[in-house]
Short mmCIF file of C-alpha atoms in Angstrom, two decimals:
data_model
loop_
_atom_site.label_atom_id
_atom_site.label_comp_id
_atom_site.label_asym_id
_atom_site.label_seq_id
_atom_site.Cartn_x
_atom_site.Cartn_y
_atom_site.Cartn_z
CA MET W 1 8.43 29.86 6.85
CA THR W 2 6.02 32.71 5.28
CA SER W 3 6.27 33.39 1.75
CA THR W 4 4.91 35.20 -0.27
CA LEU W 5 3.20 34.48 -4.08
CA THR W 6 3.62 37.53 -6.65
CA LEU W 7 0.23 37.15 -9.02
CA SER W 8 -1.60 39.04 -11.37
CA PHE W 9 -3.34 40.15 -9.43
CA GLY W 10 -1.58 40.94 -6.69
CA SER W 11 0.64 39.37 -3.80
CA VAL W 12 -0.23 36.61 -1.44
CA THR W 13 1.30 35.12 1.70
CA VAL W 14 1.78 32.02 2.48
CA GLU W 15 2.58 30.58 5.41
CA ARG W 16 3.03 26.56 6.16
CA VAL W 17 1.86 25.65 9.10
CA GLU W 18 0.96 21.38 10.22
CA GLY W 19 -1.03 19.19 7.92
CA THR W 20 -3.09 16.59 9.11
CA LYS W 21 -1.20 13.61 8.01
CA PRO W 22 2.85 13.05 8.30
CA TRP W 23 2.71 12.87 4.42
CA VAL W 24 0.81 16.56 3.72
CA THR W 25 2.50 20.14 3.71
CA ALA W 26 -0.26 22.77 4.40
CA TYR W 27 0.43 26.41 3.67
CA GLU W 28 -2.51 29.36 4.40
CA LEU W 29 -3.17 31.61 2.44
CA THR W 30 -3.85 35.44 2.30
CA GLY W 31 -4.14 37.56 -0.01
CA PRO W 32 -6.82 39.84 -2.55
CA ARG W 33 -10.39 37.93 -2.01
CA VAL W 34 -8.19 34.83 -1.68
CA LYS W 35 -8.41 33.67 2.38
CA GLY W 36 -7.95 29.61 3.15
CA ILE W 37 -5.26 26.37 2.90
CA ILE W 38 -3.67 24.42 0.71
CA GLU W 39 -3.07 20.94 1.34
CA ILE W 40 -0.65 19.08 -0.98
CA ALA W 41 -0.16 15.32 -0.17
CA PRO W 42 2.76 13.02 -2.86
CA MET W 43 1.01 10.71 -4.53
CA TYR W 44 2.05 7.88 -6.57
CA ASP W 45 2.59 8.78 -11.04
CA GLU W 46 2.05 4.57 -11.97
CA PRO W 47 -0.52 4.60 -15.67
CA ARG W 48 -0.09 1.47 -17.45
CA VAL W 49 2.29 0.69 -20.15
CA PRO W 50 1.15 1.16 -23.21
CA GLY W 51 1.06 -1.96 -25.32
CA SER W 52 0.96 -4.27 -22.41
CA SER W 53 -2.26 -6.11 -20.76
CA GLY W 54 -2.30 -4.33 -17.43
CA GLU W 55 1.15 -3.92 -16.30
CA THR W 56 1.66 -0.17 -14.79
CA VAL W 57 4.84 1.88 -14.03
CA PHE W 58 6.54 1.14 -11.50
CA GLU W 59 6.87 4.02 -8.47
CA LEU W 60 9.65 3.64 -5.30
CA LEU W 61 8.11 7.61 -4.46
CA PRO W 62 5.32 9.46 -5.26
CA SER W 63 6.67 11.61 -7.86
CA ALA W 64 3.00 13.94 -7.73
CA PHE W 65 1.00 15.37 -5.73
CA GLU W 66 -3.04 15.66 -4.67
CA VAL W 67 -3.08 19.20 -4.30
CA ALA W 68 -6.66 19.49 -2.13
CA TYR W 69 -7.66 22.71 -2.47
CA GLY W 70 -11.10 23.04 -0.84
CA ARG W 71 -13.21 20.56 0.84
CA ASN W 72 -11.77 16.33 -0.92
CA THR W 73 -14.13 14.07 -0.11
CA TRP W 74 -12.23 11.76 -2.22
CA SER W 75 -8.66 12.08 -1.35
CA ARG W 76 -6.83 9.96 -2.20
CA GLY W 77 -3.97 11.09 -0.35
CA GLY W 78 -6.17 11.97 3.44
CA VAL W 79 -6.17 16.18 1.94
CA SER W 80 -8.61 18.62 1.56
CA GLY W 81 -8.28 22.43 1.52
CA THR W 82 -10.44 25.45 2.76
CA LEU W 83 -9.74 28.08 -0.10
CA GLU W 84 -11.90 30.60 -0.43
CA VAL W 85 -11.71 33.41 -3.69
CA LEU W 86 -13.85 35.84 -4.47
CA GLY W 87 -16.58 34.22 -2.46
CA SER W 88 -16.14 31.05 -3.76
CA ARG W 89 -15.41 28.46 -1.32
CA LEU W 90 -14.22 26.30 -3.74
CA THR W 91 -14.15 21.74 -3.46
CA ASP W 92 -11.71 19.09 -5.10
CA SER W 93 -8.09 19.17 -5.83
CA ALA W 94 -6.33 18.97 -8.77
CA ILE W 95 -3.57 16.39 -9.39
CA VAL W 96 0.53 17.99 -10.57
CA HIS W 97 2.29 15.85 -12.53
CA ALA W 98 5.81 16.08 -12.08
CA ASP W 99 6.02 17.18 -16.08
CA GLN W 100 2.58 18.81 -15.96
CA GLY W 101 2.02 21.08 -19.01
CA ASP W 102 -1.59 21.83 -18.97
CA TRP W 103 -2.81 23.92 -16.22
CA ASN W 104 -6.68 24.16 -16.75
CA PHE W 105 -7.41 22.07 -13.56
CA SER W 106 -11.38 21.86 -13.17
CA ILE W 107 -12.97 24.13 -9.99
CA ARG W 108 -15.94 23.53 -8.73
CA ARG W 109 -16.82 25.49 -6.07
CA ILE W 110 -19.12 24.19 -2.34
CA GLN W 111 -23.49 25.21 -2.90
CA THR W 112 -25.26 25.07 -0.11
CA GLY W 113 -28.34 23.29 -0.66
CA ILE W 114 -26.99 22.37 -4.21
CA GLY W 115 -23.85 20.76 -3.77
CA ASP W 116 -21.29 21.52 -5.92
CA TYR W 117 -20.46 22.72 -9.51
CA PRO W 118 -18.09 24.75 -11.27
CA ALA W 119 -16.97 28.19 -10.29
CA PRO W 120 -16.77 31.98 -11.75
CA GLU W 121 -14.81 32.35 -14.19
CA GLY W 122 -12.48 34.79 -12.43
CA ALA W 123 -11.80 31.94 -9.38
CA LYS W 124 -11.19 29.85 -11.73
CA SER W 125 -7.76 31.63 -13.53
CA ARG W 126 -6.84 32.61 -9.64
CA THR W 127 -6.72 29.25 -8.07
CA ARG W 128 -5.09 27.73 -11.38
CA GLU W 129 -2.81 30.92 -10.80
CA ILE W 130 -1.96 30.37 -7.18
CA ILE W 131 -2.11 26.11 -7.51
CA LYS W 132 0.87 26.37 -9.73
CA ALA W 133 2.64 29.03 -7.91
CA LEU W 134 1.99 27.02 -4.76
CA ILE W 135 3.93 24.11 -6.41
CA GLU W 136 6.33 25.88 -7.71
CA LEU W 137 8.05 27.93 -4.76
CA HIS W 138 6.20 23.72 -2.74
CA ARG W 139 9.34 21.30 -4.84
CA ARG W 140 11.62 24.42 -3.78
CA ASP W 141 12.61 22.66 -0.53
CA ARG W 142 13.45 19.11 -2.03
CA ALA W 143 14.79 17.61 1.46
CA LEU W 144 10.64 17.85 2.09
CA VAL W 145 9.56 17.23 -1.06
CA HIS W 146 12.09 14.14 -0.67
CA GLU W 147 10.93 13.19 3.63
CA LYS W 148 7.34 13.94 2.42
CA ALA W 149 7.45 11.50 -0.48
CA ALA W 150 8.91 8.96 2.21
CA THR W 151 7.00 9.56 4.49
CA PHE W 152 4.23 8.66 2.27
CA ALA W 153 6.15 6.18 1.24
CA ARG W 154 6.54 4.15 4.42
CA SER W 155 3.25 4.24 5.36
CA ARG W 156 2.23 2.51 1.44
CA ARG W 157 4.30 -0.22 1.95
CA LEU W 158 2.34 -3.44 3.05
CA ASP W 159 -0.98 -2.44 0.67
CA ARG W 160 1.46 -2.15 -1.66
CA LEU W 161 3.34 -5.45 -0.82
CA ASN W 162 0.33 -6.79 -0.41
CA VAL W 163 -1.36 -5.94 -4.06
CA ILE W 164 2.84 -6.86 -5.33
CA GLU W 165 2.87 -10.63 -3.56
CA LEU W 166 -1.06 -11.20 -5.57
CA GLU W 167 0.00 -10.36 -9.04
CA TYR W 168 2.82 -12.23 -8.44
CA ARG W 169 1.43 -15.41 -7.73
CA GLN W 170 -0.90 -15.04 -10.58
CA VAL W 171 1.86 -14.64 -12.89
CA ASP W 172 4.41 -17.54 -11.77
CA ALA W 173 1.18 -20.04 -12.10
CA MET W 174 1.75 -18.44 -15.85
CA LEU W 175 4.98 -18.55 -15.58
CA ARG W 176 4.80 -22.27 -14.97
CA ALA W 177 2.34 -23.75 -16.99
CA ILE W 178 3.68 -22.10 -19.75
CA GLN W 179 7.20 -23.92 -19.61
CA ALA W 180 5.24 -26.94 -18.81
CA ARG W 181 3.98 -26.31 -22.31
CA HIS W 182 7.26 -25.19 -23.70
CA ALA W 183 9.05 -28.33 -22.29
CA ASN W 184 6.50 -30.12 -24.14
CA LEU W 185 6.66 -28.13 -27.85
CA GLN W 186 9.76 -28.76 -27.40
CA GLN W 187 9.69 -31.98 -27.17
CA ARG W 188 7.97 -32.64 -30.43
CA LYS W 189 10.25 -30.36 -32.33
CA ALA W 190 13.14 -32.74 -31.48
CA LEU W 191 10.74 -35.51 -32.31
CA MET W 192 9.18 -34.49 -35.64
CA ALA W 193 12.44 -32.52 -36.82
CA GLY W 194 15.32 -35.22 -36.91
CA GLU W 195 14.53 -37.93 -39.01
CA ARG W 196 16.27 -40.58 -37.66
CA SER W 197 14.28 -39.70 -34.23
CA PHE W 198 11.30 -39.73 -36.22
CA GLU W 199 11.52 -42.39 -38.19
CA THR W 200 12.67 -44.40 -34.56
CA ALA W 201 9.51 -43.56 -33.81
CA ILE W 202 7.62 -44.89 -36.10
CA GLY W 203 9.86 -48.10 -35.10
CA GLN W 204 9.07 -48.19 -32.10
CA ALA W 205 5.03 -48.40 -32.28
CA ALA W 206 4.85 -50.91 -34.24
CA PRO W 207 3.27 -54.00 -33.53
CA LYS W 208 4.81 -57.04 -31.42
CA THR W 209 4.30 -60.70 -33.21
CA GLY W 210 4.36 -63.18 -30.65
CA GLY W 211 6.80 -66.87 -31.76
CA THR W 212 5.82 -69.46 -34.82
CA TRP W 213 3.57 -71.98 -33.88
CA THR W 214 4.10 -75.05 -35.59
CA LEU W 215 1.28 -78.08 -35.74
CA GLY W 216 2.59 -82.03 -35.20
CA PRO W 217 0.78 -84.83 -36.54
CA ALA W 218 -2.79 -85.33 -37.22
CA VAL W 219 -4.27 -86.71 -34.32
CA PRO W 220 -6.62 -89.45 -35.74
CA ALA W 221 -10.58 -90.11 -34.95
CA PHE W 222 -11.86 -92.22 -31.64
CA GLY W 223 -12.50 -95.12 -33.62
CA ALA W 224 -10.38 -95.33 -36.65
CA ALA W 225 -7.84 -97.07 -36.91
CA ALA W 226 -4.31 -94.94 -37.01
CA GLN W 227 -2.35 -94.50 -40.49
#
C-alpha cells in the first residue's frame, strides 16, 4: 500500500512494509531529503488516577502509539526506525496519545563517537510534521489499528494478568484485615451505644460472690471443763 503525504516542505511517499513484530506497522518514507523507515506499535495509556494511592487507569486494548522514527534501544513495543532527515540520522521514539495536543516531541540525532544529541531545528520541525501526518494516515485504517492493538493485547495478556493477580492478593489481604476490624468496631459500637447492653455488660463483669458460712459453738480447749 502506497500513499502520499503532502507536507509544508514537499510530498513524501509512504509505503507500508512488513513490521518486525506481529503488532508493528512499518512505513518506508521517501521525500525531499527524507528517507527511511518509521515503525508504529500500540501502547497502553494507563496513567495514575488523580487522588488515588497508586491506582491506574485500565485499558483492555491500547489506545496510544509508540512511533519509532530512529534507532530505539529501549522500546516498550519493540519498535525501531531508520529515518534520516536533512542529513541527520535520527534516534529515539515518540509516544502519541489518543488526545495528543502537543506535537513538539524531542527529536534527537545520532553522532558517531558521542552518542546522540538534539537534532538541528530544521530536522526537528520536519520530523514532527512527518509524525503527525503519518499517525493521521495510520489511524484512518481502523481495521488495521484494531488488529494490531488486539495482537499486542494478546501478547501482553499473561504478563498483565500476573501483575493484576499480585495486586489482587495484596488488596484482598488488606480487605480481609479491614473487614475483621470493621466487625470488631461494630461490636464495640453496639455495646457502648445501647444503655441496656452497656449496663448488662457492667453487671456481668462484677465479681462472683460465694455462699455464707455459719460458725457453730466454740470448741473447749483440751482438758478444760465443758460449759
